[in-house]
Tab-separated table of C-alpha atoms in Angstrom:
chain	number	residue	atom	x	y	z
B	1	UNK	CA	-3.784	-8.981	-11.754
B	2	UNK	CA	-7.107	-8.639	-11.008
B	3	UNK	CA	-7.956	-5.217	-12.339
B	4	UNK	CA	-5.155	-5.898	-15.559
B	5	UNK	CA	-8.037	-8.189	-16.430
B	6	UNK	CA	-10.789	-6.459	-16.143
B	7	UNK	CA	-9.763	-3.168	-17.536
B	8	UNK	CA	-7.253	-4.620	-20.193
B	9	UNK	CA	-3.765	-4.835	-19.558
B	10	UNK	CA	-2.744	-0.856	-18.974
B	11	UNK	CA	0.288	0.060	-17.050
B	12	UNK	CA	-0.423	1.794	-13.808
B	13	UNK	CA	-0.215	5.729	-14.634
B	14	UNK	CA	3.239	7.048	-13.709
B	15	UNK	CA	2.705	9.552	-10.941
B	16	UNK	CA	6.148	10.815	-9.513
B	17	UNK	CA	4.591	11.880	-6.409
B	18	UNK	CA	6.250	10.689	-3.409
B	19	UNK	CA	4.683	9.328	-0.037
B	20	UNK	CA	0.662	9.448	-0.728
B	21	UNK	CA	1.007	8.337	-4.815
B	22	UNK	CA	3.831	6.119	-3.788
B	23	UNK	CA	1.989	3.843	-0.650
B	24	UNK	CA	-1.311	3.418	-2.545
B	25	UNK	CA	0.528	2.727	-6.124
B	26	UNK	CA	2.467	0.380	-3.931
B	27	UNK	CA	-0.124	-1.627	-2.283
B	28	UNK	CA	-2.774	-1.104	-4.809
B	29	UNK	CA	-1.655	-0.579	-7.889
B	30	UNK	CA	-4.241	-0.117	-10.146
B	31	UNK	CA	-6.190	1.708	-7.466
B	32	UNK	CA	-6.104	5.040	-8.979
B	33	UNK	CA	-7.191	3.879	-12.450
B	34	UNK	CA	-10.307	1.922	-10.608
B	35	UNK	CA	-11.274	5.262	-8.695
B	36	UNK	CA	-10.975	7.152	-11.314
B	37	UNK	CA	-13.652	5.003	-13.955
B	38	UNK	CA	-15.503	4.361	-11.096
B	39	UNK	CA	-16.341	8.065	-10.043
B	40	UNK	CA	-16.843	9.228	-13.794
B	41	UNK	CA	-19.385	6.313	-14.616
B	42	UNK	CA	-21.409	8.088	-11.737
B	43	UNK	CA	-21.116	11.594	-13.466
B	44	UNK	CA	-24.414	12.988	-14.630
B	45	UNK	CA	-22.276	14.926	-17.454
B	46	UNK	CA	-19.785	13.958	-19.913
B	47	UNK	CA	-17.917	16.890	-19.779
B	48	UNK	CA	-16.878	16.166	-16.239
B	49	UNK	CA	-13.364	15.155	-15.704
B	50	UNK	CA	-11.509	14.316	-12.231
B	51	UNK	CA	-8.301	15.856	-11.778
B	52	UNK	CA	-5.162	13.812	-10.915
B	53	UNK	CA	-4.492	14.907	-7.458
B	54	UNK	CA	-7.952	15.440	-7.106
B	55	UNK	CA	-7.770	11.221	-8.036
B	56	UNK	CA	-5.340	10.708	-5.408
B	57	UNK	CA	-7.166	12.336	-2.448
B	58	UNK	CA	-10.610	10.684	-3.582
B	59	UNK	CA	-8.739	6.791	-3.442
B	60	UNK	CA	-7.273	8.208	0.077
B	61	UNK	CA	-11.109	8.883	1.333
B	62	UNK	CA	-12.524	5.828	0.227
B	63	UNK	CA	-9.496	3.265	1.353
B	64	UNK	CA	-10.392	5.916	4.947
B	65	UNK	CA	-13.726	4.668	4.629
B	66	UNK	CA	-13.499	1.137	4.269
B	67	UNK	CA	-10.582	1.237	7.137
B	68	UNK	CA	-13.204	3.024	9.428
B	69	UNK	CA	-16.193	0.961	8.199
B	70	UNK	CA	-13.874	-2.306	9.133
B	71	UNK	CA	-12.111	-1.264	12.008
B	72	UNK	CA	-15.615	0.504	13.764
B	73	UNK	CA	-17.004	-3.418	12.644
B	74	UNK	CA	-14.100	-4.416	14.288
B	75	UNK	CA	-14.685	-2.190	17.524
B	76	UNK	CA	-18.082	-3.879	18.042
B	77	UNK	CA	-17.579	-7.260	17.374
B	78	UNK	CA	-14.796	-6.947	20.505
B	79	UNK	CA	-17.276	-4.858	22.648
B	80	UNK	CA	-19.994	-7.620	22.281
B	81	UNK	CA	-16.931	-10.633	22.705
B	82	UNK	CA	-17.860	-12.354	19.474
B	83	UNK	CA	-14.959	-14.326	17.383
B	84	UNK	CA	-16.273	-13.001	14.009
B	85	UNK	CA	-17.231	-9.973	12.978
B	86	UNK	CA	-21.220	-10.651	11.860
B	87	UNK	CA	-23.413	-8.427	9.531
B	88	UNK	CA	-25.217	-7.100	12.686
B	89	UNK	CA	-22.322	-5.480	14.156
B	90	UNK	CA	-21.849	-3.664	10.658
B	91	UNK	CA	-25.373	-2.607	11.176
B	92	UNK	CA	-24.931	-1.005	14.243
B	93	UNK	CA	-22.417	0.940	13.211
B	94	UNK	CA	-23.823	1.899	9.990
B	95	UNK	CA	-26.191	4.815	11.129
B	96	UNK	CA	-22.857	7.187	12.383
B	97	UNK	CA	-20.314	5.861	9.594
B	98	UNK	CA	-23.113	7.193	7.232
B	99	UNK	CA	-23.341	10.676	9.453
B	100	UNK	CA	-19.777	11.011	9.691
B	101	UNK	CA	-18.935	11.061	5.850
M	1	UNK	CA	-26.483	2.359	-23.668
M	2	UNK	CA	-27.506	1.094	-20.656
M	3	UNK	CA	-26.508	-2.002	-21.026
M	4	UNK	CA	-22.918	-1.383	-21.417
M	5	UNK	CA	-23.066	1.392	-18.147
M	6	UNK	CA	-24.942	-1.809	-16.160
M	7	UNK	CA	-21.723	-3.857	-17.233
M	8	UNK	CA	-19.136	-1.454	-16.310
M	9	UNK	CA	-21.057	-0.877	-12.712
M	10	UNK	CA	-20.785	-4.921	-12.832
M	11	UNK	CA	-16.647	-4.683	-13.217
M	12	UNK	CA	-16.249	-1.843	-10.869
M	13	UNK	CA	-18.172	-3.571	-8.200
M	14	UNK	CA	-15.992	-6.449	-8.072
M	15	UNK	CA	-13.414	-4.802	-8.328
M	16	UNK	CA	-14.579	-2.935	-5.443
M	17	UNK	CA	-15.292	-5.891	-4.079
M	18	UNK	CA	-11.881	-7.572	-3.932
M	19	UNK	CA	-9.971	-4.569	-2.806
M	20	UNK	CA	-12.694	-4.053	0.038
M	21	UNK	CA	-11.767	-7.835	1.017
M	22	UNK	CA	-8.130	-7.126	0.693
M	23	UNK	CA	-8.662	-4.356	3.747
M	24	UNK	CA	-10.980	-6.030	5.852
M	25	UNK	CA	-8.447	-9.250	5.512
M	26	UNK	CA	-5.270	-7.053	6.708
M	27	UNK	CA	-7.636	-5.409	10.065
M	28	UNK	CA	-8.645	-8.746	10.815
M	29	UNK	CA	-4.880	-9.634	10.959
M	30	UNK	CA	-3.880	-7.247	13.212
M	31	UNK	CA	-6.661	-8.623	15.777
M	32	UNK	CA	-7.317	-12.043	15.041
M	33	UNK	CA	-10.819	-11.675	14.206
M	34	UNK	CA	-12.438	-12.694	10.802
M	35	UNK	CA	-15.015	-10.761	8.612
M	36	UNK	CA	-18.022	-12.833	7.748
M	37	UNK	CA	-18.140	-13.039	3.570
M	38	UNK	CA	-21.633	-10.838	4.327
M	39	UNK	CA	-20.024	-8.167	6.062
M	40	UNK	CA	-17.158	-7.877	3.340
M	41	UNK	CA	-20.071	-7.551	0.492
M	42	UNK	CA	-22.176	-5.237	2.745
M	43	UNK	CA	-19.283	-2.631	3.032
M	44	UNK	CA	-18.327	-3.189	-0.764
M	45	UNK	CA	-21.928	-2.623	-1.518
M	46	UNK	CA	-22.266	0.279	1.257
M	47	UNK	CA	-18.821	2.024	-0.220
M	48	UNK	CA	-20.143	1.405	-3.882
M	49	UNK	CA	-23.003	3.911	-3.224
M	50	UNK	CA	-21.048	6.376	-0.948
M	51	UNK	CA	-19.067	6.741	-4.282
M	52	UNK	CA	-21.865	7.562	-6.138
M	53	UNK	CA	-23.234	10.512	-3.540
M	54	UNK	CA	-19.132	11.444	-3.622
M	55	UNK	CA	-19.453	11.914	-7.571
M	56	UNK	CA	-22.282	13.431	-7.962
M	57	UNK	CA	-21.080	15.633	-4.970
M	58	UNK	CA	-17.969	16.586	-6.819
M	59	UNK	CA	-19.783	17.284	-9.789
M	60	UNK	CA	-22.000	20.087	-8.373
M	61	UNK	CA	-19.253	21.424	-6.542
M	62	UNK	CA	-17.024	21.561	-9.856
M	63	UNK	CA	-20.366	22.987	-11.829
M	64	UNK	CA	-20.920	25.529	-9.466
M	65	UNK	CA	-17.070	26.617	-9.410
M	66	UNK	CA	-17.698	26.901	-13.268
M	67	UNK	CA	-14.920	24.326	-13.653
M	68	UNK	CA	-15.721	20.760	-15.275
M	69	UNK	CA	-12.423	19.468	-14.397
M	70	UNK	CA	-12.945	18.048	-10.356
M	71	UNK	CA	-9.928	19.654	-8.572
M	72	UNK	CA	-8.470	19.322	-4.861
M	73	UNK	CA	-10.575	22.054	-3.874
M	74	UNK	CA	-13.915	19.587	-4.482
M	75	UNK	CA	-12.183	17.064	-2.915
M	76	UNK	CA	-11.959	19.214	0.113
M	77	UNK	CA	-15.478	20.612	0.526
M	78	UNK	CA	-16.822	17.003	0.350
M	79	UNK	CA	-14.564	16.388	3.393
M	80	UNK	CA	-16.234	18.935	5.145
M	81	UNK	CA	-18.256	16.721	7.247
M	82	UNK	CA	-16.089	14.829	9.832
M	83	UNK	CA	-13.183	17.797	11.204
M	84	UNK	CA	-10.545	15.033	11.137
M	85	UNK	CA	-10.864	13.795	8.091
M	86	UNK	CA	-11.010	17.670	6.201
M	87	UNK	CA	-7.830	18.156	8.344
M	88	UNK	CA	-5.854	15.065	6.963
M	89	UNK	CA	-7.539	15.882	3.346
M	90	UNK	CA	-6.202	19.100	3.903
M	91	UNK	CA	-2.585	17.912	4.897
M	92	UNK	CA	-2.620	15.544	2.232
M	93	UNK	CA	-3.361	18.041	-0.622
M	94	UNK	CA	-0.558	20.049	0.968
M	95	UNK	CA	1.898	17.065	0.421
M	96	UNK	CA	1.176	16.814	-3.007
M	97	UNK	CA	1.600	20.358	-3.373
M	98	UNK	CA	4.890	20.522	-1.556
M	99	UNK	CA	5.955	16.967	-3.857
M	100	UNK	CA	4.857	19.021	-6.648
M	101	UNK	CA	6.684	22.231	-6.466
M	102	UNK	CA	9.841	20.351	-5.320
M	103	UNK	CA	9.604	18.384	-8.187
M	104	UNK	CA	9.594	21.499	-10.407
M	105	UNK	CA	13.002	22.720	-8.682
M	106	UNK	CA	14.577	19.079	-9.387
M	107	UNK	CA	13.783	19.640	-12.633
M	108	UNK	CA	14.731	23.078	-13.395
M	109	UNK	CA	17.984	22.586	-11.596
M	110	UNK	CA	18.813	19.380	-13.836
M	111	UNK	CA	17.984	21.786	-16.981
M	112	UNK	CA	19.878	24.387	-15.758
M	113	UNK	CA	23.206	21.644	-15.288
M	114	UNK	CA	22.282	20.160	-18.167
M	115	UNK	CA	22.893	24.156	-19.757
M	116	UNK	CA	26.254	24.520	-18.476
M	117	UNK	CA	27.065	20.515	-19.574
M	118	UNK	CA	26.297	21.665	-23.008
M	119	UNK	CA	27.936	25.254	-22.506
M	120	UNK	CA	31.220	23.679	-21.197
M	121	UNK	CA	31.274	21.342	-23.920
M	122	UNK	CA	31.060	24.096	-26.352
């Protein structure tokens, strides 16, 4: 609902991929159409398109990243016994996210 | 020009923004711990730029491949960094493969039935 109204009100793209198209056009729908205009707008050229699998892996690596960004968050908000997870736990594990990808 | 790109960068960030809350909501969940509203915008704002190192990334990998359509193969290299994630990038570009060329067989098969259908009906 969300993205319908900020992009206009396009149907999700029928993929008939199976299990990796299937979960994130299940739990995310318009996912794919958000990675998609969001990687172009950073392209220096126009001519630069992003393939459809090539779509489907990129949404896969960033939902990875935000899963390890939250659950590393996560990780050191238990280590240091706090009830919330605070902006200086994201801090500290900033530095290696950053490394890692 | 600019104006409108500034815009869209506007949109995509919140919509960044709201699926990045989405996540962090369901791993708090699973251990009953909340994410303060600064973390969620630090790691919206944190992924936000990663995508922008991952396009322009993809782009030079594409332009050097002679190629200005981004393919799996892109996707890969920039996965290069971390061994576990280039493995499951690798094992999920396999999957779509393997979807892929079973897809083709379902669909030549139901052309070639569909033949015979039409032949028998003849």
């Amino acid at each position: 609902m969300f993205f319908q109204r900020q992009f206009g009100t396009r149907k999700p793209r029928r993929r008939t991929h199976a299990s990796t198209g299937c979960k994130i056009r299940a739990c995310y729908p318009y996912l794919q159409d958000t990675v998609s205009k969001l990687l172009a707008s950073f392209f220096k050229e126009d001519k630069t398109r992003l393939g459809g699998d090539a779509t489907l892996l990129m949404a896969d690596m960033l939902k990875i990243f935000v899963q390890e960004a939250a659950v590393r968050s996560l990780k050191q908000a238990e280590s240091e016994d706090c009830d919330q997870v605070d902006i200086e736990h994201f801090e500290k594990i900033l530095p290696q996210l950053l490394l890692d990808f | 020009m600019s104006v409108d790109k500034d815009e869209t960068h506007q949109r995509l960030k919140a919509a960044v923004h709201y699926t990045v809350g989405r996540i962090c909501q369901k791993m708090g969940e699973d251990q009953r711990r909340r994410f303060s509203r600064q973390v969620v915008a630090a790691i919206a704002e944190t992924t936000f730029r990663q995508c922008d190192i991952f396009a322009k990334d993809l782009e030079a990998f594409a332009r050097h491949a002679k190629r200005s359509t981004v393919s799996t193969e892109d996707v890969k290299l920039a996965a290069r960094r971390s061994t576990a994630l280039s493995i499951y990038i690798q094992n999920k570009s396999e999957e779509l493969n393997q979807e892929q060329r079973d897809l083709k067989k379902k669909s030549t098969g139901k052309r070639k039935s569909r033949d015979t259908e039409e032949e028998n009906k003849e």
